[in-house]
Short mmCIF file of C-alpha atoms in Angstrom, two decimals:
data_model
loop_
_atom_site.label_atom_id
_atom_site.label_comp_id
_atom_site.label_asym_id
_atom_site.label_seq_id
_atom_site.Cartn_x
_atom_site.Cartn_y
_atom_site.Cartn_z
CA UNK I 1 -132.98 -17.66 152.46
CA UNK I 2 -135.12 -20.11 154.25
CA UNK I 3 -135.90 -23.26 151.43
CA UNK I 4 -138.12 -24.85 153.94
CA UNK I 5 -140.87 -27.52 152.80
CA UNK I 6 -142.44 -26.38 156.61
CA UNK I 7 -144.01 -24.05 156.22
CA UNK I 8 -146.47 -24.05 159.02
CA UNK I 9 -144.91 -22.45 161.80
CA UNK I 10 -146.89 -24.68 164.46
CA UNK I 11 -144.57 -28.06 163.33
CA UNK I 12 -141.60 -25.72 162.37
CA UNK I 13 -141.54 -26.36 166.13
CA UNK I 14 -141.28 -29.97 165.80
CA UNK I 15 -138.24 -30.52 163.05
CA UNK I 16 -135.90 -33.32 164.36
CA UNK I 17 -133.79 -35.40 163.29
CA UNK I 18 -134.49 -38.90 162.35
CA UNK I 19 -133.32 -40.50 165.78
CA UNK I 20 -134.69 -38.29 167.63
CA UNK I 21 -137.93 -39.46 165.83
CA UNK I 22 -137.39 -43.08 165.88
CA UNK I 23 -136.95 -42.71 170.34
CA UNK I 24 -141.10 -41.69 169.87
CA UNK I 25 -141.97 -45.25 168.60
CA UNK I 26 -142.18 -47.54 171.75
CA UNK I 27 -141.70 -51.08 171.44
CA UNK I 28 -144.61 -53.59 169.85
CA UNK I 29 -146.22 -50.31 168.87
CA UNK I 30 -147.76 -50.51 165.36
CA UNK I 31 -146.98 -48.34 162.75
CA UNK I 32 -149.04 -47.03 159.65
CA UNK I 33 -145.78 -46.50 156.83
CA UNK I 34 -146.07 -44.72 153.86
CA UNK I 35 -145.00 -46.43 150.56
CA UNK I 36 -146.63 -48.46 147.97
CA UNK I 37 -144.27 -50.04 145.24
CA UNK I 38 -141.09 -48.37 145.79
CA UNK I 39 -142.44 -45.04 145.91
CA UNK I 40 -143.62 -42.21 148.56
CA UNK I 41 -142.01 -44.48 151.70
CA UNK I 42 -140.57 -43.17 154.67
CA UNK I 43 -136.77 -43.24 153.95
CA UNK I 44 -134.82 -41.76 157.85
CA UNK I 45 -136.95 -42.82 160.48
CA UNK I 46 -137.13 -46.39 159.42
CA UNK I 47 -133.48 -46.96 159.04
CA UNK I 48 -133.34 -44.68 162.21
CA UNK I 49 -135.45 -47.22 164.43
CA UNK I 50 -133.37 -49.97 163.08
CA UNK I 51 -130.17 -49.12 164.76
CA UNK I 52 -132.32 -48.30 167.72
CA UNK I 53 -134.34 -51.81 167.93
CA UNK I 54 -130.54 -53.37 166.93
CA UNK I 55 -129.46 -51.64 169.88
CA UNK I 56 -131.85 -52.85 172.42
CA UNK I 57 -132.15 -56.04 171.53
CA UNK I 58 -128.15 -56.20 171.99
CA UNK I 59 -128.84 -55.28 175.53
CA UNK I 60 -131.01 -58.02 175.45
CA UNK I 61 -134.56 -55.86 175.58
CA UNK I 62 -136.99 -57.43 173.59
CA UNK I 63 -138.04 -54.22 170.57
CA UNK I 64 -140.67 -55.28 167.60
CA UNK I 65 -143.42 -53.43 165.86
CA UNK I 66 -146.21 -54.60 163.52
CA UNK I 67 -145.48 -52.38 160.22
CA UNK I 68 -148.62 -51.60 158.15
CA UNK I 69 -148.51 -49.87 154.85
CA UNK I 70 -149.82 -49.66 151.57
CA UNK I 71 -148.03 -52.14 149.59
CA UNK I 72 -144.15 -52.93 148.79
CA UNK I 73 -141.57 -50.37 150.61
CA UNK I 74 -137.83 -50.59 149.74
CA UNK I 75 -134.87 -51.91 151.27
CA UNK I 76 -134.41 -48.67 153.69
CA UNK I 77 -137.61 -49.73 155.66
CA UNK I 78 -138.97 -53.55 155.16
CA UNK I 79 -135.10 -54.53 154.69
CA UNK I 80 -133.75 -52.42 157.50
CA UNK I 81 -135.98 -53.69 160.09
CA UNK I 82 -136.53 -56.91 158.63
CA UNK I 83 -132.72 -57.44 158.77
CA UNK I 84 -132.45 -56.71 162.96
CA UNK I 85 -135.92 -58.95 162.95
CA UNK I 86 -137.65 -55.73 164.32
CA UNK I 87 -141.13 -56.60 162.63
CA UNK I 88 -143.09 -58.59 164.26
CA UNK I 89 -146.11 -58.94 162.16
CA UNK I 90 -146.37 -57.38 158.47
CA UNK I 91 -149.25 -56.13 156.02
CA UNK I 92 -150.85 -56.20 153.54
CA UNK I 93 -148.31 -56.69 150.81
CA UNK I 94 -144.24 -57.12 150.46
CA UNK I 95 -141.94 -57.58 148.16
CA UNK I 96 -138.26 -57.70 150.21
CA UNK I 97 -136.13 -60.99 150.44
CA UNK I 98 -134.95 -60.46 153.37
CA UNK I 99 -139.37 -59.62 154.87
CA UNK I 100 -140.39 -62.89 152.82
CA UNK I 101 -137.01 -64.86 154.04
CA UNK I 102 -138.52 -63.81 157.92
CA UNK I 103 -142.51 -64.67 157.08
CA UNK I 104 -141.83 -68.01 155.70
CA UNK I 105 -139.13 -69.31 158.76
CA UNK I 106 -142.02 -68.19 160.68
CA UNK I 107 -140.09 -65.46 162.81
CA UNK I 108 -142.42 -63.21 161.24
CA UNK I 109 -146.33 -62.75 161.24
CA UNK I 110 -148.36 -61.53 158.30
CA UNK I 111 -151.42 -61.13 156.93
CA UNK I 112 -151.73 -61.49 153.26
CA UNK I 113 -154.63 -58.94 152.46
CA UNK I 114 -156.88 -57.61 149.65
CA UNK I 115 -155.42 -53.70 149.07
CA UNK I 116 -158.88 -52.51 149.25
CA UNK I 117 -159.74 -53.47 152.40
CA UNK I 118 -156.85 -52.84 154.67
CA UNK I 119 -157.96 -49.19 155.05
CA UNK I 120 -161.67 -49.85 156.08
CA UNK I 121 -160.59 -53.51 157.98
CA UNK I 122 -159.06 -50.67 160.01
CA UNK I 123 -161.80 -47.86 159.80
CA UNK I 124 -163.93 -51.15 161.17
CA UNK I 125 -161.67 -51.58 164.45
CA UNK I 126 -160.27 -55.04 162.35
CA UNK I 127 -156.51 -54.60 162.83
CA UNK I 128 -156.14 -53.62 166.35
CA UNK I 129 -155.16 -49.86 167.29
CA UNK I 130 -153.08 -47.94 165.04
CA UNK I 131 -150.18 -46.45 167.49
CA UNK I 132 -148.31 -44.46 165.09
CA UNK I 133 -148.65 -43.40 161.43
CA UNK I 134 -145.40 -42.69 159.38
CA UNK I 135 -145.61 -40.81 156.78
CA UNK I 136 -143.76 -39.41 153.68
CA UNK I 137 -144.97 -35.77 152.40
CA UNK I 138 -143.67 -33.22 149.48
CA UNK I 139 -144.38 -30.34 152.10
CA UNK I 140 -146.26 -29.46 155.06
CA UNK I 141 -148.14 -25.41 154.04
CA UNK I 142 -149.14 -23.14 156.07
CA UNK I 143 -152.57 -24.24 157.01
CA UNK I 144 -150.77 -27.22 158.49
CA UNK I 145 -152.25 -29.68 155.63
CA UNK I 146 -149.75 -32.28 153.93
CA UNK I 147 -148.82 -32.21 150.29
CA UNK I 148 -149.17 -35.97 149.41
CA UNK I 149 -145.84 -37.54 147.92
CA UNK I 150 -145.30 -40.28 145.04
CA UNK I 151 -147.95 -42.29 146.43
CA UNK I 152 -150.93 -42.56 148.87
CA UNK I 153 -151.60 -45.54 149.35
CA UNK I 154 -153.13 -46.25 152.93
CA UNK I 155 -151.84 -42.59 154.01
CA UNK I 156 -155.64 -40.94 154.49
CA UNK I 157 -156.23 -43.97 156.84
CA UNK I 158 -153.08 -43.58 158.49
CA UNK I 159 -153.36 -39.98 159.34
CA UNK I 160 -156.71 -40.17 160.03
CA UNK I 161 -156.69 -42.91 162.75
CA UNK I 162 -152.73 -43.18 164.06
CA UNK I 163 -152.71 -41.48 168.25
CA UNK I 164 -149.22 -39.74 167.09
CA UNK I 165 -147.85 -38.64 163.71
CA UNK I 166 -144.42 -38.62 162.02
CA UNK I 167 -143.70 -36.95 159.12
CA UNK I 168 -141.19 -36.75 157.04
CA UNK I 169 -140.78 -33.70 154.23
CA UNK I 170 -139.12 -35.19 151.41
CA UNK I 171 -137.49 -31.82 149.31
CA UNK I 172 -136.38 -34.39 146.60
CA UNK I 173 -139.77 -34.82 145.03
CA UNK I 174 -140.87 -32.00 142.92
CA UNK I 175 -143.19 -29.18 144.43
CA UNK I 176 -144.91 -29.20 140.26
CA UNK I 177 -146.93 -33.13 142.04
CA UNK I 178 -149.40 -30.26 144.13
CA UNK I 179 -152.33 -30.99 142.15
CA UNK I 180 -152.50 -33.83 140.98
CA UNK I 181 -153.20 -35.99 143.94
CA UNK I 182 -157.56 -36.48 144.46
CA UNK I 183 -157.61 -37.66 148.59
CA UNK I 184 -161.99 -38.64 148.79
CA UNK I 185 -162.84 -38.23 152.23
CA UNK I 186 -166.12 -39.13 151.42
CA UNK I 187 -166.03 -42.61 153.18
CA UNK I 188 -168.21 -44.05 155.97
CA UNK I 189 -169.22 -47.03 157.78
CA UNK I 190 -172.16 -49.37 157.93
CA UNK I 191 -174.59 -47.89 157.17
CA UNK I 192 -173.64 -44.56 156.42
CA UNK I 193 -171.93 -45.46 153.12
CA UNK I 194 -172.42 -43.44 149.88
CA UNK I 195 -172.08 -44.67 146.52
CA UNK I 196 -168.51 -43.23 145.07
CA UNK I 197 -168.89 -40.48 142.88
CA UNK I 198 -167.15 -41.65 139.61
CA UNK I 199 -167.85 -42.04 136.97
CA UNK I 200 -164.92 -41.93 134.44
CA UNK I 201 -161.39 -42.35 135.28
CA UNK I 202 -160.34 -39.51 135.17
CA UNK I 203 -162.64 -37.87 137.77
CA UNK I 204 -162.06 -35.94 141.37
CA UNK I 205 -164.24 -36.35 143.78
CA UNK I 206 -161.69 -35.12 146.99
CA UNK I 207 -159.23 -32.30 148.29
CA UNK I 208 -155.05 -32.54 146.17
CA UNK I 209 -153.96 -32.52 150.00
CA UNK I 210 -154.11 -34.59 153.59
CA UNK I 211 -155.58 -33.03 156.44
CA UNK I 212 -153.89 -33.58 159.11
CA UNK I 213 -154.58 -32.45 163.14
CA UNK I 214 -151.46 -30.84 164.50
CA UNK I 215 -151.89 -32.10 167.79
CA UNK I 216 -151.39 -34.84 166.89
CA UNK I 217 -147.82 -34.82 164.84
CA UNK I 218 -144.79 -35.45 167.17
CA UNK I 219 -141.89 -34.80 164.89
CA UNK I 220 -141.30 -33.31 161.21
CA UNK I 221 -137.94 -34.99 159.95
CA UNK I 222 -136.62 -33.16 156.73
CA UNK I 223 -134.81 -35.18 154.64
CA UNK I 224 -133.50 -35.27 150.85
CA UNK I 225 -133.70 -38.57 148.83
CA UNK I 226 -135.37 -39.83 145.81
CA UNK I 227 -137.81 -43.35 145.55
CA UNK I 228 -136.15 -46.45 144.65
CA UNK I 229 -136.21 -46.63 141.40
CA UNK I 230 -137.39 -50.04 139.85
CA UNK I 231 -135.62 -51.34 136.85
CA UNK I 232 -137.33 -53.17 133.65
CA UNK I 233 -136.14 -55.46 131.66
CA UNK I 234 -136.70 -54.99 127.85
CA UNK I 235 -139.30 -56.57 127.11
CA UNK I 236 -138.14 -60.54 125.69
CA UNK I 237 -139.90 -62.83 123.26
CA UNK I 238 -141.76 -65.03 125.39
CA UNK I 239 -143.39 -61.66 127.33
CA UNK I 240 -143.62 -59.97 123.45
CA UNK I 241 -145.94 -63.24 122.92
CA UNK I 242 -147.76 -62.53 125.93
CA UNK I 243 -148.19 -59.13 124.85
CA UNK I 244 -149.66 -60.08 120.97
CA UNK I 245 -152.03 -62.57 121.95
CA UNK I 246 -153.61 -60.04 124.31
CA UNK I 247 -153.51 -57.13 121.96
CA UNK I 248 -154.98 -59.89 118.74
CA UNK I 249 -157.84 -60.96 121.40
CA UNK I 250 -158.45 -57.35 122.34
CA UNK I 251 -158.79 -56.26 119.02
CA UNK I 252 -161.29 -59.08 118.37
CA UNK I 253 -163.19 -57.88 121.08
CA UNK I 254 -163.41 -54.56 118.84
CA UNK I 255 -164.77 -56.59 116.30
CA UNK I 256 -167.33 -58.49 117.90
CA UNK I 257 -168.63 -54.91 119.19
CA UNK I 258 -168.09 -56.30 123.03
CA UNK I 259 -165.33 -53.47 123.51
CA UNK I 260 -165.20 -49.79 122.19
CA UNK I 261 -162.53 -48.44 119.96
CA UNK I 262 -160.52 -46.85 122.62
CA UNK I 263 -160.73 -50.04 124.71
CA UNK I 264 -162.92 -49.89 128.49
CA UNK I 265 -159.85 -48.06 130.90
CA UNK I 266 -156.82 -50.58 131.97
CA UNK I 267 -155.44 -52.16 134.76
CA UNK I 268 -152.20 -53.49 134.67
CA UNK I 269 -150.25 -55.24 137.44
CA UNK I 270 -145.93 -54.68 138.46
CA UNK I 271 -143.54 -56.37 136.49
CA UNK I 272 -142.03 -56.67 132.79
CA UNK I 273 -144.47 -58.97 130.94
CA UNK I 274 -147.11 -55.75 132.27
CA UNK I 275 -144.98 -53.20 130.66
CA UNK I 276 -144.58 -55.34 127.83
CA UNK I 277 -148.27 -55.16 127.11
CA UNK I 278 -147.86 -51.27 127.65
CA UNK I 279 -145.59 -51.19 124.64
CA UNK I 280 -147.72 -53.96 122.47
CA UNK I 281 -150.60 -50.85 123.01
CA UNK I 282 -148.15 -48.07 122.03
CA UNK I 283 -147.85 -49.90 118.36
CA UNK I 284 -150.65 -51.30 118.26
CA UNK I 285 -154.13 -49.12 116.95
CA UNK I 286 -155.63 -48.18 119.91
CA UNK I 287 -156.32 -44.35 120.02
CA UNK I 288 -158.03 -42.54 123.09
CA UNK I 289 -156.84 -45.05 125.61
CA UNK I 290 -157.36 -44.86 129.64
CA UNK I 291 -156.02 -46.53 132.71
CA UNK I 292 -157.91 -46.86 136.53
CA UNK I 293 -154.77 -49.15 138.05
CA UNK I 294 -152.90 -49.19 141.45
CA UNK I 295 -149.03 -48.59 140.08
CA UNK I 296 -148.28 -46.28 137.18
CA UNK I 297 -145.34 -47.89 135.18
CA UNK I 298 -142.47 -46.66 132.59
CA UNK I 299 -145.70 -48.12 129.91
CA UNK I 300 -148.25 -46.69 130.91
CA UNK I 301 -145.92 -43.58 131.21
CA UNK I 302 -144.47 -44.23 127.55
CA UNK I 303 -148.44 -44.30 126.56
CA UNK I 304 -149.45 -40.77 128.14
CA UNK I 305 -145.96 -39.47 126.76
CA UNK I 306 -147.22 -40.99 123.00
CA UNK I 307 -150.78 -39.34 123.69
CA UNK I 308 -152.47 -43.10 123.08
CA UNK I 309 -153.41 -42.64 126.64
CA UNK I 310 -155.15 -39.74 127.32
CA UNK I 311 -155.93 -40.29 131.25
CA UNK I 312 -154.27 -42.55 133.99
CA UNK I 313 -155.93 -43.04 137.52
CA UNK I 314 -153.80 -44.54 140.28
CA UNK I 315 -152.48 -44.78 144.04
CA UNK I 316 -148.74 -44.98 143.05
CA UNK I 317 -146.20 -44.30 140.18
CA UNK I 318 -143.23 -47.38 139.83
CA UNK I 319 -140.64 -45.60 137.45
CA UNK I 320 -137.57 -46.34 136.30
CA UNK I 321 -134.43 -43.65 136.68
CA UNK I 322 -135.18 -43.06 132.73
CA UNK I 323 -138.97 -42.17 133.52
CA UNK I 324 -138.50 -40.62 136.68
CA UNK I 325 -136.35 -38.23 134.93
CA UNK I 326 -139.12 -37.61 132.21
CA UNK I 327 -141.64 -37.63 134.66
CA UNK I 328 -139.79 -35.32 136.60
CA UNK I 329 -138.93 -33.00 133.29
CA UNK I 330 -143.08 -32.72 132.14
CA UNK I 331 -145.48 -32.82 135.31
CA UNK I 332 -146.45 -29.37 134.33
CA UNK I 333 -148.34 -31.39 131.68
CA UNK I 334 -148.91 -34.71 133.32
CA UNK I 335 -149.91 -33.38 136.35
CA UNK I 336 -153.75 -32.75 134.38
CA UNK I 337 -152.99 -36.40 132.86
CA UNK I 338 -152.66 -38.24 135.55
CA UNK I 339 -154.55 -38.32 139.16
CA UNK I 340 -153.24 -40.49 141.78
CA UNK I 341 -155.44 -41.38 144.29
CA UNK I 342 -156.09 -43.04 147.88
CA UNK I 343 -155.78 -46.68 147.17
CA UNK I 344 -159.66 -47.59 149.03
CA UNK I 345 -160.15 -45.62 145.55
CA UNK I 346 -157.85 -46.77 143.24
CA UNK I 347 -158.92 -50.54 144.19
CA UNK I 348 -162.18 -49.74 144.77
CA UNK I 349 -164.71 -52.40 143.50
CA UNK I 350 -168.12 -50.40 143.06
CA UNK I 351 -165.88 -47.94 141.03
CA UNK I 352 -163.80 -50.76 139.04
CA UNK I 353 -167.09 -52.53 138.35
CA UNK I 354 -169.05 -49.92 137.18
CA UNK I 355 -166.13 -48.16 134.67
CA UNK I 356 -165.58 -51.68 133.32
CA UNK I 357 -162.06 -51.80 133.92
CA UNK I 358 -160.22 -54.15 132.14
CA UNK I 359 -157.88 -56.42 134.51
CA UNK I 360 -154.33 -57.31 133.50
CA UNK I 361 -152.74 -59.43 136.31
CA UNK I 362 -149.32 -62.32 136.47
CA UNK I 363 -149.74 -65.22 138.27
CA UNK I 364 -147.58 -68.32 139.80
CA UNK I 365 -149.47 -71.09 138.70
CA UNK I 366 -152.37 -71.87 136.98
CA UNK I 367 -154.38 -74.94 137.07
CA UNK I 368 -156.59 -76.66 134.19
CA UNK I 369 -159.79 -75.18 135.50
CA UNK I 370 -158.93 -71.85 136.17
CA UNK I 371 -158.43 -71.55 140.07
CA UNK I 372 -154.93 -69.26 139.77
CA UNK I 373 -152.13 -69.11 142.62
CA UNK I 374 -151.00 -65.60 142.64
CA UNK I 375 -149.22 -66.24 146.18
CA UNK I 376 -147.66 -69.13 146.90
CA UNK I 377 -144.30 -71.26 145.85
CA UNK I 378 -145.25 -75.10 146.27
CA UNK I 379 -148.40 -73.94 148.43
CA UNK I 380 -146.77 -73.08 151.58
CA UNK I 381 -143.73 -70.43 151.35
CA UNK I 382 -145.20 -66.99 150.34
CA UNK I 383 -143.58 -64.95 147.02
CA UNK I 384 -145.46 -61.31 147.27
CA UNK I 385 -148.78 -60.84 148.50
CA UNK I 386 -152.17 -61.16 146.71
CA UNK I 387 -151.52 -57.47 146.21
CA UNK I 388 -154.68 -55.57 144.04
CA UNK I 389 -155.05 -58.30 142.06
CA UNK I 390 -158.28 -59.55 143.66
CA UNK I 391 -159.83 -56.19 143.93
CA UNK I 392 -159.58 -55.92 140.22
CA UNK I 393 -160.21 -59.95 139.10
CA UNK I 394 -163.32 -60.55 140.71
CA UNK I 395 -165.12 -56.80 139.84
CA UNK I 396 -164.00 -56.58 135.94
CA UNK I 397 -165.52 -56.64 132.75
CA UNK I 398 -162.64 -58.40 131.04
CA UNK I 399 -160.44 -60.68 134.38
CA UNK I 400 -156.74 -61.17 132.68
CA UNK I 401 -154.02 -63.16 133.58
CA UNK I 402 -150.65 -64.20 131.72
CA UNK I 403 -147.67 -65.61 132.78
CA UNK I 404 -144.99 -67.32 131.00
CA UNK I 405 -145.67 -71.31 130.70
CA UNK I 406 -142.77 -72.53 131.98
CA UNK I 407 -140.64 -71.61 135.77
CA UNK I 408 -136.95 -72.35 136.51
CA UNK I 409 -135.60 -72.35 133.19
CA UNK I 410 -138.30 -75.16 131.71
CA UNK I 411 -138.37 -77.34 134.48
CA UNK I 412 -141.78 -76.54 136.58
CA UNK I 413 -144.65 -75.85 134.41
CA UNK I 414 -147.24 -73.13 135.34
CA UNK I 415 -149.84 -75.18 134.45
CA UNK I 416 -150.44 -77.71 136.50
CA UNK I 417 -153.57 -79.87 137.62
CA UNK I 418 -154.16 -78.28 140.96
CA UNK I 419 -152.81 -75.20 141.93
CA UNK I 420 -151.51 -75.49 145.62
CA UNK I 421 -152.93 -72.54 146.96
CA UNK I 422 -156.19 -70.32 145.59
CA UNK I 423 -156.31 -67.03 145.38
CA UNK I 424 -158.39 -66.40 142.64
CA UNK I 425 -161.14 -68.97 141.76
CA UNK I 426 -162.01 -70.00 138.38
CA UNK I 427 -165.23 -68.04 138.99
CA UNK I 428 -162.96 -64.80 139.15
CA UNK I 429 -160.41 -65.81 135.66
CA UNK I 430 -162.07 -65.32 132.51
CA UNK I 431 -158.42 -65.72 130.38
CA UNK I 432 -155.68 -67.22 130.41
CA UNK I 433 -152.55 -66.36 128.38
CA UNK I 434 -148.86 -67.69 127.99
CA UNK I 435 -146.20 -66.76 125.62
CA UNK I 436 -148.42 -70.39 123.82
CA UNK I 437 -151.50 -69.15 123.78
CA UNK I 438 -154.88 -67.27 125.04
CA UNK I 439 -157.66 -69.32 126.69
CA UNK I 440 -160.91 -68.00 126.54
CA UNK I 441 -162.62 -69.63 129.04
CA UNK I 442 -166.03 -67.24 128.79
CA UNK I 443 -169.06 -69.65 129.07
CA UNK I 444 -167.34 -72.92 129.75
CA UNK I 445 -167.64 -75.49 131.85
CA UNK I 446 -164.93 -77.17 133.61
CA UNK I 447 -164.41 -79.92 130.97
CA UNK I 448 -164.36 -77.42 127.98
CA UNK I 449 -162.39 -75.04 130.09
CA UNK I 450 -159.47 -77.64 131.14
CA UNK I 451 -159.41 -79.25 127.09
CA UNK I 452 -158.82 -74.99 125.84
CA UNK I 453 -156.26 -74.23 129.19
CA UNK I 454 -154.30 -77.22 128.39
CA UNK I 455 -154.24 -77.06 124.94
CA UNK I 456 -154.15 -73.27 124.25
CA UNK I 457 -151.90 -72.09 127.84
CA UNK I 458 -149.19 -75.48 128.14
CA UNK I 459 -146.02 -75.46 127.30
CA UNK I 460 -145.60 -78.56 124.49
CA UNK I 461 -143.03 -80.17 126.67
CA UNK I 462 -145.67 -80.43 129.43
CA UNK I 463 -149.02 -80.85 127.48
CA UNK I 464 -148.71 -84.71 127.11
CA UNK I 465 -148.57 -85.14 130.82
CA UNK I 466 -151.86 -83.18 131.51
CA UNK I 467 -153.93 -84.55 128.79
CA UNK I 468 -152.75 -87.42 130.12
CA UNK I 469 -153.81 -86.76 133.46
CA UNK I 470 -157.46 -84.99 132.78
CA UNK I 471 -158.13 -87.80 130.23
CA UNK I 472 -157.28 -90.49 133.13
CA UNK I 473 -159.40 -88.17 135.59
CA UNK I 474 -161.80 -87.51 133.00
CA UNK I 475 -162.52 -91.89 132.72
CA UNK I 476 -161.84 -92.37 136.80
CA UNK I 477 -162.62 -89.69 139.35
CA UNK I 478 -165.74 -90.50 141.35
CA UNK I 479 -167.62 -86.61 140.37
CA UNK I 480 -167.00 -86.09 136.34
CA UNK I 481 -167.83 -81.65 136.95
CA UNK I 482 -164.51 -81.39 138.05
CA UNK I 483 -162.66 -84.88 137.54
CA UNK I 484 -159.56 -84.93 139.54
CA UNK I 485 -157.02 -87.63 140.97
CA UNK I 486 -156.32 -86.12 144.03
CA UNK I 487 -153.87 -88.86 145.30
CA UNK I 488 -151.55 -87.43 142.29
CA UNK I 489 -153.01 -84.17 141.22
CA UNK I 490 -149.48 -82.26 142.70
CA UNK I 491 -147.19 -85.44 141.27
CA UNK I 492 -146.03 -82.81 138.40
CA UNK I 493 -145.12 -80.50 140.80
CA UNK I 494 -142.46 -82.50 142.75
CA UNK I 495 -138.70 -83.26 142.44
CA UNK I 496 -137.74 -85.20 140.50
#
């Protein structure tokens, strides 16, 4: 019996090996690849392409490509291509250590873009021409439409805009995912845009499958490989303390009548602190929760499993092995409680503001006035990228940033006089939280913000130096609105 998931007769004739498909990608091509936080990325063709690039370079032939994705991917994609120095330019978000090393060494160009901007920038023609789409799907249906995989990201745009399409059909993906996705085809270019008709996190406004022009499909590769599962550490005392402060704050907002008892839709960034907040919500007093976010992680899936969360909207999954096992086992039920959307919709400013999302994201450093650096180490070296934090922070009902108060074993303060790089200005940051406390910055002037940030969030070992800096800045700064001593603002982060 034929168990192929390539059910379109026309496209079955284009099934080939990963090596043969990789041979169709030319030097200098811009390739839009699927993948978002380690899910739904192509598993075979990037590895074959890396081998081809390495062989070409060994012969003295130049071979590099542009890699556009939804967000971060996995070692089989970013890692493999970066290892052979095969990426000329990368966008919009990455987390691979080899890629990061190449970017910071200056041998790979990198464009860090708000995730909601990527698709429209491609449609506008701002990023250049897209030559090839390389997209993982769960199945190709008889009519040629495509069943999406565990992430959607920018795949709709890649399929629409690329000259040529290579499809990886991954039979390791649960076929019961069909029907979980919501692909919206109603976006237009200015001046013909219309409102996005989402009024609640669970609203479905599109189609369950991708449209695909079969004439553009130049290769189909059949694979059977799982996603890279994310490993999350159990909540430690620091992340539990941060989560506790946030839960107390949300309860206070409910009591003051500024939030409904079931809260508002939640967005949470990726990581252990974010999962600790979700774990706290599972044990907290709130029920009937919803999510309008980018990535569904273990903590959010646990809230759905416990019944605390009724529905979650995202663009990708990012699950541990145990959570992925549960997801696949219970998918028939979960399919009605999880919606996976294109990232231009999951991160759409209009929808985020309309729904009143509670945004919770991490940071690298925040300064005493509330400016946040979420991307750069010491102002010059990229870590991962801004991702969707800006999409949510600027448009959220509540904009929360959270972090341990120190890094590098306590030797570096996350609260500094002036951030070395600004991703989120003080105008977009309402709440900063560390294990020591929560600073509610709403309605405060810059100097009032500085006092509460230092007192509530700074580590006690750094608090005296921060207070001394602020006190002297208030006396000696030429301007008294946002006092700074520019000749020593970065002294706390200097080595030694």
